[in-house]
XYZ file of C-alpha atoms in Angstrom:
253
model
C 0.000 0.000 0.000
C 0.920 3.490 -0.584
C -1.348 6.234 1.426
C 1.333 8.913 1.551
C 4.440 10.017 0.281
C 6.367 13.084 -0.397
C 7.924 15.272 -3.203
C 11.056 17.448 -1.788
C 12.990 17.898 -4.859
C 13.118 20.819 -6.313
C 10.848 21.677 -9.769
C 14.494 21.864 -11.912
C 15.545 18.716 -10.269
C 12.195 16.626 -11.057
C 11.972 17.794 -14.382
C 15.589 17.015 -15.661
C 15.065 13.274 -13.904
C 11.515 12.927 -15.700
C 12.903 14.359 -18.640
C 10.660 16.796 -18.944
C 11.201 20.375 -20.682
C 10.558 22.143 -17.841
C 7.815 22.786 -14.520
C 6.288 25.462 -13.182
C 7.407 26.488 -9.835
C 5.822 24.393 -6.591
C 6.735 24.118 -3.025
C 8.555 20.945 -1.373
C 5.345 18.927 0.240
C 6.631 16.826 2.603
C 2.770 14.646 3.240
C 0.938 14.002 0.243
C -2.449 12.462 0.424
C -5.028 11.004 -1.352
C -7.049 13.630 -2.985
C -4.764 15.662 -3.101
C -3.601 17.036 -6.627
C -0.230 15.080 -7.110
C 2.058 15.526 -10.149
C 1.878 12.784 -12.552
C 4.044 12.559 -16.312
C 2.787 10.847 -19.216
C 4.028 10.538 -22.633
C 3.385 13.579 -24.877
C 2.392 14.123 -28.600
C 4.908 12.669 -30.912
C 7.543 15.369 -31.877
C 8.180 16.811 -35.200
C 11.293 15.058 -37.306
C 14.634 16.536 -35.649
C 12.933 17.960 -32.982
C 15.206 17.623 -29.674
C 12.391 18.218 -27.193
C 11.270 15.956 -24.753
C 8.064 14.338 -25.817
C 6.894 13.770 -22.520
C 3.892 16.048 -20.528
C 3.545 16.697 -16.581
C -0.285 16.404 -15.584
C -1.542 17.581 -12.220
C -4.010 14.643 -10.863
C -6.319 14.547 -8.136
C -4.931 11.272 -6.280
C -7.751 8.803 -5.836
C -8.816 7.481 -9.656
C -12.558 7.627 -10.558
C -13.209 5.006 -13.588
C -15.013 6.713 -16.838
C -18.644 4.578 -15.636
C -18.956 5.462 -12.460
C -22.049 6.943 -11.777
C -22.231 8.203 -8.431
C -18.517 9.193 -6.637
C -20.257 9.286 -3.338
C -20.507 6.150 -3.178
C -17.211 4.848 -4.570
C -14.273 3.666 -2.853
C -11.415 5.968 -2.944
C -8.989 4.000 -5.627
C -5.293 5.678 -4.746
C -3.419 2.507 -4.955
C -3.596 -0.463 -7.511
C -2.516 -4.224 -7.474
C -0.221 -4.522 -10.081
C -1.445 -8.334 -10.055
C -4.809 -7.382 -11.751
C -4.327 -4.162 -12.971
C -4.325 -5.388 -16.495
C -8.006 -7.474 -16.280
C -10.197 -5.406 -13.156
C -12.410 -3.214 -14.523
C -11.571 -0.174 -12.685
C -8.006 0.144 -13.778
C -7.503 -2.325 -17.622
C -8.358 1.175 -19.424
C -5.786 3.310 -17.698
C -3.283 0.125 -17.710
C -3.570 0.338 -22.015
C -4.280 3.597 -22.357
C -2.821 6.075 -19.542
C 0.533 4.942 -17.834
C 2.379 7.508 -15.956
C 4.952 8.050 -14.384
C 4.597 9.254 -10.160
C 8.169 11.254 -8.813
C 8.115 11.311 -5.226
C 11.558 11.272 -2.900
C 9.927 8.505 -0.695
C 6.941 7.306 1.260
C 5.633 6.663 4.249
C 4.487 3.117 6.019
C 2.679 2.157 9.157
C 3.985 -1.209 11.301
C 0.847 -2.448 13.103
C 2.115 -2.778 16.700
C -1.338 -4.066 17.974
C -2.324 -1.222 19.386
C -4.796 1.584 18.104
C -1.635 3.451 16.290
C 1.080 1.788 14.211
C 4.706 2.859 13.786
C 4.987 5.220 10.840
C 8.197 5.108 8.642
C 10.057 7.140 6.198
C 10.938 5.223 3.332
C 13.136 6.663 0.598
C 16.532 5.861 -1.292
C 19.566 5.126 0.548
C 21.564 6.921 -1.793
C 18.867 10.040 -1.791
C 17.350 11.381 -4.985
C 13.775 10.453 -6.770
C 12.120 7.874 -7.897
C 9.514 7.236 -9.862
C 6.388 5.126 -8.970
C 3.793 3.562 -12.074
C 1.063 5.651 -12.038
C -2.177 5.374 -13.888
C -4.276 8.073 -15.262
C -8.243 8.524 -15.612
C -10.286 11.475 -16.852
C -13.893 11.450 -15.283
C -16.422 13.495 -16.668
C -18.812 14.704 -13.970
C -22.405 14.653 -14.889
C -22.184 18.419 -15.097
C -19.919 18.108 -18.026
C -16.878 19.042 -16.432
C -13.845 16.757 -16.242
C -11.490 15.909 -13.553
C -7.413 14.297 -14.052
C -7.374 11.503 -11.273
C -5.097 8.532 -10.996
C -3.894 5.752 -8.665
C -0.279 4.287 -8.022
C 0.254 1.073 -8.219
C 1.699 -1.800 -5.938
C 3.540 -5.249 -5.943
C 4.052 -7.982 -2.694
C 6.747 -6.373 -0.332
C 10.475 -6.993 -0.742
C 12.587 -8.409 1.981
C 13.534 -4.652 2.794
C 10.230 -3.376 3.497
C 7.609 -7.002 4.236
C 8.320 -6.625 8.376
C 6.754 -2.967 7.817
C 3.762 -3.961 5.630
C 3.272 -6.477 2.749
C 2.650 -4.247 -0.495
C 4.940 -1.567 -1.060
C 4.086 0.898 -4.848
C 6.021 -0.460 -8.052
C 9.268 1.695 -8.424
C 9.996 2.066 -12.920
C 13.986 2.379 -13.447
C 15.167 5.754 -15.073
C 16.088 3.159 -17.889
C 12.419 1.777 -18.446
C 10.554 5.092 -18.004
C 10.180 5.064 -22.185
C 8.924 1.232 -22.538
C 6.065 2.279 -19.322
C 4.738 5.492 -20.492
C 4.378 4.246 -24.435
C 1.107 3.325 -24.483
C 0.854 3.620 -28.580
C 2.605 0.599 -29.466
C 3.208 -1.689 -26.195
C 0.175 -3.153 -24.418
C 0.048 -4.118 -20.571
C 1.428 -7.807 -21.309
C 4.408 -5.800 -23.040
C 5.742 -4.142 -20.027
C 3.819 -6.639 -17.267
C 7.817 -7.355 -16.371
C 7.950 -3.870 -15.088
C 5.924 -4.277 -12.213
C 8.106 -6.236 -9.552
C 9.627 -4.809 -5.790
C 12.843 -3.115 -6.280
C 15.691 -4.924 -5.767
C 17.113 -5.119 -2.082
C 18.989 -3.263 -0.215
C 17.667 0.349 -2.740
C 15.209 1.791 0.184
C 15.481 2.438 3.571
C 13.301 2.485 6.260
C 13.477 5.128 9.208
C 11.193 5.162 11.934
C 9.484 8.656 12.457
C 6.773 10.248 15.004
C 2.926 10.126 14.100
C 3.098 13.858 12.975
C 2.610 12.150 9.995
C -0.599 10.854 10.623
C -2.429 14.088 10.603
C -2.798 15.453 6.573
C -2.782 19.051 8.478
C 1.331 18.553 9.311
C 3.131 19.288 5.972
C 6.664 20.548 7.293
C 9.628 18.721 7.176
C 9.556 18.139 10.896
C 7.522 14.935 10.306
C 10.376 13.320 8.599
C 12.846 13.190 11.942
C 13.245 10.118 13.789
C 10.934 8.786 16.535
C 9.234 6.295 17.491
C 6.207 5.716 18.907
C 5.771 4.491 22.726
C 3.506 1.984 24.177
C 0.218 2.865 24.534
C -1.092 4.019 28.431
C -2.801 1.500 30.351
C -6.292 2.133 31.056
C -6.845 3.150 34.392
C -9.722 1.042 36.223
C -12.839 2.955 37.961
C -13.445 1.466 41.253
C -16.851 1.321 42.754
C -17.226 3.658 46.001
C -16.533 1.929 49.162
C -14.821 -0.818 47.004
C -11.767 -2.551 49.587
C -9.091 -3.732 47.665
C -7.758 -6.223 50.201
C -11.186 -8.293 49.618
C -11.535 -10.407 46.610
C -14.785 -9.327 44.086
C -16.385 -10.106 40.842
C -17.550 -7.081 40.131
């Protein structure tokens, strides 16, 4: 799973690892969440002969994708993450998978550990050698029954790899710098075509810092959630006693 991340790098720095021409300026966010607009890349027109341009386009997407039949959004689930497993076949995501790949920069995410208590231990998960990467995205325009339309999309996710399965099982499918071209061509490769894509990274390429649960509230969007922490046991519940209640006598009550 994948229910927040961040994008610290700077517009120039995004844009010459996407390969894009250029971005308009935006601020570092440090706690993306769904449905929230998030900054997605797919491939652009095809260039004229000679041209040296980069034919690919950046797309601002509401995060959470909304399939072209839905008919009522109120009462649809909120699809920000994908199983790469499926993708291809389920109904709410085949269209996207031929049609719409992207491309997702982020400089990490963040994971909870269930601890058994009400709160889990968040993490900061990002390179260990720093810099972006780039999850699979898919895109989805939604017309709303007004007539207007609305950008959303979805990231999608594979089975955990050894480096990340003791935090949580799914973790979102990472596309190497060198396979950005073969994802977001979706004029002459189908799914099946780049279906070898969508696999964990390899070991050892994240790491995994425990942080506070600043995190945990969409409201904190400084940098200060990012520091390490961890989270403490949870207080035990103090028992009410009944008035008059002796403690040196055995009760059931």
């Amino acid at each position: 799973m994948c229910g927040r991340f961040a994008l610290t790098a700077t517009p120039y720095q995004t844009a010459a690892v996407l390969g894009l021409a250029e971005l308009e300026e935006f601020p570092p966010r440090y706690n993306i969440a769904p449905t929230q607009p998030v900054l997605m890349v797919i491939a652009g027109p095809p260039r004229a002969p000679g041209s040296n341009l980069p034919d690919r386009q950046p797309m601002l997407v509401r995060w959470g994708l909304i399939p072209t039949w839905v008919k009522d959004t109120s009462e649809f689930p909120l699809l920000f993450n994908a199983r790469s497993e499926g993708a291809a076949e389920k109904a709410s995501f085949k269209t996207a998978m031929r049609h719409r790949r992207a491309l997702v920069p982020a400089s990490g995410f963040y994971e909870w550990r269930q601890t058994g208590g009400r709160k889990g231990q968040p993490y900061w998960i990002r390179p260990k050698h720093g810099g972006l990467v780039a999850f699979a995205g898919l895109i989805e325009t939604y017309a709303e029954p007004g007539g207007s339309e609305m950008d959303t999309g979805a990231i999608l996710t594979v089975n955990a790899n050894a480096d990340i399965a003791h935090i949580h099982d799914r973790m979102p499918v990472v596309i190497d710098p060198r396979d950005f071209a073969r994802w977001l061509d979706c004029r002459t490769l189908e799914p099946r075509d780049v279906a070898d894509l969508l696999r964990p990274t390899q070991l050892d390429f994240f790491e995994a810092i425990p942080i506070s649960d600043l995190v945990n509230k969409v409201a904190n969007t400084g940098p200060e959630i990012q520091e390490r922490g961890e989270i403490g046991p949870e207080p035990e519940k103090v028992k009410r006693r009944k008035p008059g209640a002796d403690d040196s006598q055995m009760t059931l009550f």
